[in-house]
Amino acid sequence: MAFGKKIRLGDLLVEKGLITDEQLQIALSEQKKLGRKLGGTLIELGMINESSLLNLLSNQLGIPLVDLNNYNYSDEVAKILPETLARRYRAIVLEERDTDYLVGMADPTDIYALDEIQDKLNKAVSQAIVPEAQLLENFDLVYRRTEEISALAEELGQDLSESATDLNDLLQTEMTDAPVAKLLQSIFEDAVQIGASDIHIEPDQHVLRVRQRVDGVLHEQIMKETNIAPAVVVRLKLMAGLNISEKRLPQDGRFNMAVSNREVDVRISTMPVQFGESVVMRLLDQTRGALNIENLGMPQELLRRFRKNFHLPNGMILVTGPTGSGKTTSLYAALQELNQVKSKIITVEDPVEYRLERINQVQVNPKIGLTFASVLRSALRQDPDIIMVGEMRDAETVEIGVSAAMTGHLVLSTLHTNDTISTATRLMDMGVEGYMLATTLRSIIAQRLVRKVCKSCAEDYQPDAFEAGWLMEGLGVNVNAHQYKIGRGCKQCGATGYSGRMGVYELLDMNGELAESLRHGDTQAFVEAAERAPGYEPLVAVAHHHATNGMTSIEEILHLAGQVREDIIDSPPETLDIEL
């Protein structure tokens, strides 16, 4: 086998005129401080871009430069190299050939790494170059925990079958090395690795289902060991401090755990079902913290208007949409910007999702009378400048919130309505007088989350007759005047065609005409005034703009339209099976 050529990267870059000798000396000095490789240091310092560096190495060493996003390698072949070595040396096995392996490496000049890989594979190695960022993304896709989870579930099932020990007594002992603890750790690691927002553990008659919600869609893994379900549930209850002997009633709790060097806050809900207890866990990455408002994905003009409104000294701002549409995230982003020494901020939430410094966050507890309304009433006696109410659930909470806005406070809250226009009428239906809304309401935002087309497998898409007809009738859009995209499915997106989600926003700012219609309780006049308000654009039309830019698909537009308009029948995304 021919190992990579021994080259001095810095000298080569200077020789080719990509950096100066002075820049090289600066990078070498900085490299010692950072403890990184020279190439990474040069890229971090902005002296050279990664593409130029990799192309140079490819030409100099005579080895191919591989784009993993468009390379069809086998997961089974890639797993020939253990995950620890793959991550340590930034390498991935791309092909197994008759006489050698093709191995992609972020740094093909690392002779020591190449030697270690050669020894482990026990076969000749040919090199390719791959961008480091692509490698890290693909590691999370290749080294999934599904096989490990299945093996641990089988081991736990055998242990429980052989043991006659009472389960409650067994699980209250220290079990850090026990299969149930390892199984849960693997489930959490797999979920965090693929960016899951929720984990569902569902016992059925003949199987145990573990489902993970990624980009709003559930992915399923099935285990035949139904006898492990009680052990898993009891262990989770112990972690959350719940009553392990109570199996007839739902319970809620939370706990923190370290997963893959991240601090994850887990909200847990248990519910008795026909074949045991169902558990749903929401994963909140506390290391990420609340989202910066600049990263919400709002268009700049809409962001300017939103920011202008929540910086007002008083009034009410509402964010609307169904559960899971990102309402709370938008409010947290606004609070992050408002969180200053000069302002007293109190939040009333159920539950408290992200913990924010300097902000007084209150968790409601209806069982002891700590309702939204009672906490909000007490909060007004705490001299707040800004109040965030997690949800306007009832007439009493709405009434107190509106009164707070009228008495000089800025009130931020959420409401479950389809769009901005229906929000004002919903509030009046809840008993708020029109003149009070006209005085206090500053703006309403309706939002949804749509899936983004995977960039790695995006291709042009021609709408079918139904889609073209719907877009023409519903939005007045001629599809022939636009170009659309769809994801054909690849490794990067788990064959779904989508990767990640983005917000779609509809913003209605109150103006004189809108306020006047509310003052007179004229809902029809309010609707007509809203539709011609400056800057107003319906959610579906906004989503269509994103589709014409290749960000999302027509499928997602129709799904969103089905949520907004009740006259459109739309089926939910299908559950996706993981092949084990």
XYZ file of C-alpha atoms in Angstrom:
580
model
C 0.000 0.000 0.000
C 1.113 3.543 -0.786
C 0.754 5.930 2.107
C 0.053 9.627 1.569
C 2.978 11.781 0.629
C 4.763 13.586 3.421
C 4.276 17.261 2.638
C 4.624 20.471 4.579
C 1.215 22.029 4.068
C 2.249 25.561 5.019
C 5.173 25.630 2.567
C 2.952 24.243 -0.166
C 0.310 26.931 0.364
C 2.948 29.659 0.244
C 4.495 28.122 -2.875
C 1.116 28.098 -4.635
C 0.445 31.698 -3.622
C -2.646 30.911 -1.555
C -1.184 32.508 1.567
C 1.830 34.712 2.292
C 4.803 33.704 4.398
C 3.734 36.288 6.971
C 0.275 34.712 7.182
C 1.884 31.291 7.600
C 3.932 32.482 10.571
C 0.840 34.002 12.187
C -1.099 30.772 11.629
C 1.732 28.624 13.039
C 1.838 30.797 16.150
C -1.948 30.617 16.539
C -1.913 26.874 15.903
C 0.188 26.307 19.010
C -2.335 28.240 21.113
C -5.406 26.535 19.668
C -3.924 23.053 19.473
C -5.515 22.497 16.064
C -4.134 21.320 12.754
C -2.651 23.982 10.496
C -5.339 23.643 7.829
C -8.153 24.170 10.332
C -6.309 27.117 11.874
C -5.904 28.820 8.489
C -9.596 28.340 7.729
C -10.633 29.640 11.166
C -8.447 32.724 10.720
C -10.037 33.381 7.338
C -6.708 33.174 5.462
C -8.004 30.460 3.130
C -11.368 28.812 2.479
C -11.884 25.094 2.913
C -12.696 24.502 -0.759
C -9.379 25.994 -1.958
C -7.426 23.997 0.616
C -9.072 20.677 -0.242
C -8.723 21.194 -3.986
C -5.020 21.931 -3.536
C -4.492 18.763 -1.486
C -6.475 16.714 -3.988
C -4.329 17.911 -6.899
C -1.046 17.697 -5.005
C -1.649 14.200 -3.623
C -3.441 12.893 -6.682
C -6.447 11.632 -4.710
C -10.155 12.374 -5.321
C -12.171 15.053 -3.519
C -15.520 13.513 -2.494
C -18.782 15.338 -1.813
C -20.486 13.100 0.754
C -23.836 14.775 0.146
C -23.904 13.207 -3.316
C -21.948 10.028 -2.620
C -23.906 6.789 -2.296
C -21.906 4.803 0.248
C -23.163 1.879 2.327
C -23.738 2.343 6.054
C -22.670 -1.262 6.636
C -19.348 -0.669 4.883
C -18.793 2.594 6.776
C -19.373 0.803 10.111
C -16.388 -1.462 9.415
C -14.361 1.348 10.974
C -15.389 1.710 14.655
C -17.047 4.985 15.598
C -14.302 5.976 18.068
C -11.596 5.726 15.395
C -13.779 7.355 12.751
C -14.446 10.395 14.929
C -10.883 10.599 16.287
C -9.244 10.568 12.861
C -12.108 12.195 10.911
C -12.342 9.273 8.479
C -15.084 7.231 6.848
C -14.943 4.006 4.808
C -16.601 4.745 1.462
C -16.072 1.510 -0.482
C -14.858 -2.029 0.056
C -13.048 -3.160 -3.101
C -11.300 -6.376 -4.089
C -7.848 -5.304 -2.946
C -8.434 -2.296 -0.724
C -10.798 0.082 1.058
C -11.517 3.616 -0.157
C -11.370 5.814 2.951
C -12.413 9.458 2.999
C -10.368 11.656 5.365
C -10.553 15.296 6.367
C -6.727 15.415 6.584
C -5.078 12.946 4.188
C -1.623 14.192 5.232
C -2.057 12.671 8.707
C 0.234 9.650 8.230
C -0.247 8.442 11.822
C -4.046 8.358 11.419
C -3.736 6.538 8.106
C -1.451 3.940 9.709
C -3.906 3.357 12.573
C -6.819 2.967 10.149
C -4.775 0.552 8.012
C -3.998 -1.611 11.052
C -7.633 -1.697 12.154
C -9.021 -2.555 8.716
C -6.266 -5.089 8.048
C -6.428 -4.317 4.358
C -4.849 -1.837 1.941
C -6.293 1.690 2.074
C -6.750 4.208 -0.739
C -7.517 7.762 0.278
C -10.086 10.374 -0.676
C -10.569 13.849 0.749
C -13.882 14.916 2.316
C -14.856 18.212 4.000
C -14.716 17.905 7.777
C -18.195 19.381 8.325
C -19.702 16.763 6.002
C -17.862 14.031 7.880
C -19.283 15.105 11.229
C -22.817 15.226 9.817
C -22.472 11.773 8.278
C -21.056 10.246 11.472
C -24.377 11.022 13.183
C -26.240 9.335 10.319
C -24.025 6.244 10.052
C -23.432 5.454 13.702
C -27.064 5.379 14.779
C -27.885 3.550 18.011
C -30.703 1.423 16.571
C -28.769 -1.866 16.589
C -27.354 -1.113 20.024
C -30.864 -0.340 21.316
C -32.189 -3.634 19.936
C -29.320 -5.595 21.504
C -29.774 -3.925 24.900
C -33.527 -4.479 24.766
C -32.931 -8.182 24.103
C -30.414 -8.386 26.974
C -32.795 -6.626 29.343
C -35.645 -8.894 28.263
C -33.575 -11.995 29.070
C -32.506 -10.605 32.451
C -36.085 -9.846 33.439
C -37.274 -13.268 32.289
C -34.638 -15.006 34.400
C -35.142 -12.828 37.475
C -37.974 -13.282 39.936
C -36.974 -10.159 41.880
C -39.708 -7.598 42.441
C -39.294 -4.963 39.721
C -39.835 -1.959 41.989
C -37.203 -3.196 44.458
C -34.791 -3.943 41.622
C -35.061 -0.548 40.000
C -34.696 1.477 43.175
C -31.160 0.159 43.571
C -28.143 1.728 41.887
C -28.336 0.579 38.256
C -25.814 2.622 36.302
C -24.408 -0.555 34.741
C -27.701 -2.366 34.322
C -29.149 -2.989 30.860
C -32.169 -0.750 31.520
C -29.906 2.248 32.220
C -27.763 1.473 29.178
C -30.858 1.060 27.029
C -32.253 4.438 28.041
C -28.882 6.105 27.574
C -28.696 4.699 24.035
C -32.248 5.836 23.264
C -31.465 9.367 24.419
C -28.133 9.470 22.582
C -29.769 8.324 19.362
C -32.522 10.928 19.715
C -30.091 13.785 20.357
C -27.849 12.598 17.525
C -30.619 12.855 14.917
C -32.121 16.052 16.368
C -35.350 14.536 17.717
C -37.649 16.859 19.663
C -39.670 14.088 21.340
C -39.355 10.414 22.303
C -42.477 8.241 22.518
C -42.371 4.894 24.317
C -45.547 2.963 23.552
C -46.313 -0.591 24.759
C -48.540 -2.668 22.488
C -49.853 -6.220 22.775
C -46.981 -7.895 20.942
C -44.304 -5.184 20.580
C -42.798 -2.146 22.264
C -42.566 0.910 20.030
C -39.962 3.657 20.437
C -40.796 6.606 18.207
C -38.783 9.790 17.707
C -40.184 13.003 16.274
C -37.757 14.609 13.827
C -38.810 17.758 11.938
C -42.366 17.140 13.103
C -42.546 13.566 11.741
C -42.413 10.373 13.811
C -39.848 7.653 13.040
C -40.371 4.234 14.577
C -38.264 1.429 15.976
C -40.020 -1.776 17.060
C -38.829 -4.139 19.783
C -40.350 -7.563 20.373
C -39.379 -7.656 24.078
C -42.700 -6.418 25.525
C -41.642 -7.487 29.026
C -39.092 -4.660 29.229
C -41.736 -1.914 29.049
C -42.514 -1.801 32.812
C -38.786 -1.675 33.645
C -38.220 1.224 31.249
C -41.233 3.156 32.578
C -40.304 2.635 36.232
C -36.730 3.729 35.589
C -37.932 6.927 33.871
C -40.350 7.620 36.737
C -37.504 7.299 39.235
C -35.394 9.721 37.201
C -38.268 12.253 37.194
C -39.168 11.740 40.854
C -42.634 10.371 40.031
C -44.662 7.812 41.976
C -43.596 4.403 40.641
C -46.477 2.592 42.353
C -49.136 4.735 40.657
C -49.966 3.190 37.287
C -53.631 4.151 36.990
C -53.264 7.911 36.666
C -51.241 10.161 34.325
C -48.155 11.835 35.797
C -45.919 14.682 34.669
C -42.367 15.550 35.638
C -38.950 16.533 34.378
C -35.280 15.705 34.843
C -31.894 16.750 33.483
C -29.274 14.497 31.970
C -25.993 14.787 30.078
C -26.234 13.340 26.568
C -23.327 13.491 24.102
C -21.717 16.413 25.952
C -24.997 18.330 26.001
C -27.166 19.270 28.959
C -30.656 18.082 28.048
C -33.785 18.969 30.017
C -36.390 16.210 29.655
C -40.094 16.855 30.212
C -41.901 13.578 30.792
C -45.574 12.655 30.644
C -46.930 9.181 31.493
C -50.405 7.921 30.694
C -52.075 4.546 31.357
C -52.981 2.751 28.112
C -54.391 -0.689 27.303
C -51.110 -2.601 27.507
C -49.215 -0.621 30.155
C -48.108 3.003 30.373
C -47.274 5.269 27.451
C -44.413 7.738 27.990
C -43.737 10.881 25.959
C -40.605 12.924 26.583
C -39.864 16.380 25.191
C -36.118 17.054 24.827
C -34.902 20.593 25.452
C -31.227 21.283 24.802
C -30.271 23.668 27.613
C -26.779 24.211 26.176
C -28.392 25.941 23.209
C -30.508 28.251 25.331
C -33.328 30.385 23.955
C -33.141 31.310 20.314
C -31.784 34.669 19.218
C -34.478 36.687 17.483
C -32.242 37.166 14.441
C -32.268 33.384 13.950
C -36.049 32.913 13.907
C -36.028 33.033 10.114
C -38.335 36.040 9.837
C -37.932 38.202 6.720
C -36.071 41.379 7.618
C -39.035 43.731 7.140
C -41.334 41.537 9.229
C -38.627 41.201 11.898
C -38.280 45.005 11.999
C -42.016 45.397 12.578
C -42.130 42.649 15.209
C -39.162 44.144 17.045
C -40.697 47.629 16.936
C -43.876 46.323 18.578
C -42.311 44.388 21.440
C -40.103 47.348 22.310
C -43.209 49.467 22.984
C -43.641 50.402 26.677
C -47.131 48.888 26.972
C -49.845 46.995 25.150
C -50.469 43.382 24.168
C -48.652 41.286 21.560
C -50.044 37.870 20.691
C -48.399 34.942 18.912
C -50.899 32.431 17.565
C -50.888 28.964 16.053
C -51.486 25.321 17.008
C -49.377 23.292 19.441
C -45.889 22.703 18.078
C -45.808 25.722 15.781
C -42.950 27.474 17.623
C -44.972 30.148 19.437
C -43.096 29.839 22.726
C -39.753 29.915 20.900
C -40.686 33.258 19.317
C -41.691 34.693 22.683
C -38.478 33.474 24.333
C -36.464 35.086 21.542
C -38.239 38.401 22.196
C -37.677 38.053 25.960
C -33.972 37.419 25.393
C -33.710 40.812 23.705
C -35.883 42.548 26.303
C -33.963 40.981 29.205
C -32.056 43.995 30.543
C -31.182 45.282 33.993
C -33.665 48.157 33.721
C -36.695 45.899 33.130
C -38.520 43.609 35.543
C -39.836 40.594 33.610
C -42.185 37.933 34.959
C -43.363 34.885 33.028
C -46.287 32.585 33.820
C -45.779 29.257 32.046
C -46.961 25.671 31.861
C -44.351 24.333 31.798
C -41.229 26.492 32.059
C -39.229 25.372 29.030
C -35.943 27.300 29.071
C -34.540 28.847 32.203
C -33.555 32.480 31.642
C -31.337 34.519 33.960
C -32.782 37.644 35.587
C -36.328 36.690 34.532
C -38.790 35.575 37.200
C -40.375 32.431 35.777
C -43.420 30.891 37.452
C -44.652 27.342 36.795
C -48.443 27.089 37.133
C -49.899 24.251 39.197
C -53.705 24.076 39.029
C -53.778 21.261 41.645
C -52.870 23.776 44.352
C -54.750 26.722 42.840
C -51.715 28.174 41.074
C -53.553 28.907 37.814
C -52.594 31.301 35.032
C -55.137 33.813 36.319
C -54.085 33.622 39.988
C -50.366 33.864 39.189
C -50.972 36.720 36.761
C -52.972 38.591 39.383
C -50.134 38.180 41.900
C -47.500 39.068 39.288
C -49.088 42.496 38.838
C -48.280 43.210 42.501
C -44.584 42.447 41.846
C -44.009 45.736 39.984
C -43.263 44.172 36.562
C -42.517 46.083 33.379
C -43.066 43.092 31.088
C -45.252 40.030 31.576
C -45.210 36.900 29.439
C -48.231 34.615 29.772
C -47.612 31.163 28.322
C -51.156 30.855 27.007
C -54.432 32.768 27.152
C -56.509 29.720 28.099
C -59.648 31.211 29.638
C -61.689 34.377 29.866
C -60.317 35.292 33.312
C -56.690 35.115 32.143
C -57.514 37.176 29.041
C -59.320 39.781 31.120
C -56.402 40.201 33.546
C -53.890 40.294 30.658
C -55.831 43.004 28.842
C -56.197 44.987 32.077
C -52.432 44.731 32.650
C -51.783 46.038 29.157
C -54.138 48.949 29.783
C -52.353 49.894 33.017
C -48.920 50.395 31.466
C -47.464 46.896 31.160
C -46.184 45.134 28.064
C -47.949 41.763 27.838
C -46.732 38.963 25.560
C -48.793 35.828 25.180
C -49.980 33.017 22.892
C -53.401 31.960 21.683
C -54.594 28.893 19.755
C -56.135 30.410 16.618
C -55.579 29.630 12.935
C -54.470 33.082 11.779
C -54.097 36.703 12.832
C -57.523 37.882 11.635
C -59.500 35.295 13.622
C -57.592 36.150 16.820
C -59.399 39.409 17.551
C -62.810 37.807 17.081
C -61.766 34.915 19.348
C -60.846 37.382 22.101
C -64.230 39.107 21.798
C -65.907 35.695 21.950
C -64.017 35.177 25.225
C -65.687 38.281 26.647
C -63.183 41.077 25.973
C -64.883 44.343 25.107
C -63.988 45.690 21.662
C -62.957 49.095 23.018
C -60.432 47.415 25.371
C -58.874 45.460 22.484
C -58.719 48.607 20.388
C -56.785 50.307 23.192
C -54.375 47.512 24.109
C -53.737 45.236 21.102
C -50.517 46.189 19.303
C -49.857 43.304 16.920
C -50.683 39.678 16.219
C -48.351 37.093 14.712
C -49.592 33.775 13.337
C -46.928 31.184 12.646
C -46.348 27.629 11.481
C -43.340 25.383 10.972
C -42.820 23.820 7.549
C -40.202 21.275 6.573
C -37.298 22.441 4.428
C -36.372 20.638 1.231
C -33.100 18.743 1.740
C -30.355 20.664 -0.052
C -28.380 17.491 -0.703
C -31.057 15.851 -2.859
C -33.156 18.810 -4.049
C -34.296 18.638 -7.659
C -36.722 20.546 -9.874
C -40.379 19.660 -9.467
C -43.355 20.136 -11.759
C -46.683 20.399 -9.865
C -49.350 17.919 -10.881
C -52.776 18.954 -12.160
C -54.382 19.001 -8.702
C -51.601 21.119 -7.176
C -51.546 23.521 -10.119
C -55.317 23.925 -9.967
C -55.289 24.456 -6.208
C -52.563 27.111 -6.397
C -54.418 28.939 -9.159
C -57.751 28.830 -7.330
C -56.458 29.434 -3.809
C -53.625 31.905 -4.441
C -54.075 33.011 -8.042
C -50.668 31.533 -8.861
C -49.675 30.346 -12.324
C -47.236 27.502 -11.607
C -45.631 27.882 -15.044
C -44.229 31.218 -13.911
C -42.322 29.672 -11.003
C -39.743 26.979 -10.316
C -40.307 24.543 -7.449
C -38.108 21.982 -5.684
C -38.602 18.605 -4.057
C -36.194 16.286 -2.239
C -35.812 12.900 -3.892
C -34.509 11.380 -0.614
C -30.911 10.672 0.384
C -28.727 9.686 3.355
C -28.619 13.233 4.678
C -32.386 13.411 5.129
C -33.098 9.758 5.941
C -34.817 9.317 2.555
C -37.569 11.803 3.535
C -36.594 14.581 1.118
C -36.650 17.092 3.981
C -34.038 18.328 6.423
C -34.897 20.783 9.192
C -37.830 23.147 9.556
C -38.396 26.867 9.117
C -40.932 29.330 10.421
C -43.664 30.853 8.261
C -45.043 34.083 9.702
C -48.118 36.270 9.195
C -47.992 39.646 10.973
C -50.906 42.032 11.483
C -50.078 45.427 12.971
C -52.941 47.351 14.494
C -53.778 50.670 12.826
C -56.506 53.290 13.175
C -58.970 51.549 10.859
C -58.545 48.188 12.610
C -58.881 49.786 16.057
C -62.033 51.606 15.009
C -63.679 48.399 13.780
C -62.837 46.681 17.073
C -64.159 49.632 19.058
C -67.541 49.184 17.359
C -67.422 45.389 17.604
C -67.713 45.095 13.823
C -65.894 41.853 13.017
C -66.660 41.973 9.283
C -65.181 45.460 9.029
C -62.157 44.214 10.968
C -61.627 41.342 8.503
C -61.862 43.650 5.496
C -59.544 46.236 7.048
C -57.004 43.537 7.970
C -56.881 42.144 4.435
C -55.886 45.562 3.079
C -53.601 46.513 5.997
C -50.061 47.559 4.954
C -47.625 44.613 5.016
C -50.298 41.973 5.640
C -49.775 38.702 3.750
C -51.574 35.420 4.588
C -49.588 32.431 5.865
C -50.182 30.285 2.782
C -48.988 33.051 0.446
C -45.841 33.482 2.551
C -45.211 29.726 2.407
C -45.583 29.853 -1.375
C -42.830 32.482 -1.573
C -40.545 30.087 0.306
C -41.485 27.302 -2.121
C -40.592 29.424 -5.155
C -37.198 30.032 -3.524
C -36.656 26.277 -3.224
C -36.833 26.322 0.593
C -39.948 24.191 1.019
C -42.274 22.115 -1.156
C -45.803 22.377 -2.521
C -46.645 19.353 -0.343
C -45.834 21.435 2.749
C -47.904 24.382 1.439
C -50.950 22.136 1.060
C -50.384 20.689 4.522
C -50.179 24.201 5.997
C -53.270 25.273 4.072
C -55.147 22.337 5.559
C -54.292 23.662 9.042
C -55.335 27.232 8.268
C -58.440 26.579 6.178
C -60.986 24.114 7.513
C -62.479 23.532 4.044
C -59.280 21.820 2.863
C -58.840 18.176 3.789
C -55.208 17.299 4.337
C -53.713 14.054 5.587
C -50.829 14.120 8.111
C -47.327 12.940 7.198
C -46.912 9.186 7.459
C -44.924 7.503 10.188
C -41.574 6.345 8.825
C -40.108 2.938 9.692
C -36.410 2.507 10.466
C -34.922 -0.535 8.832
C -32.906 -2.495 11.390
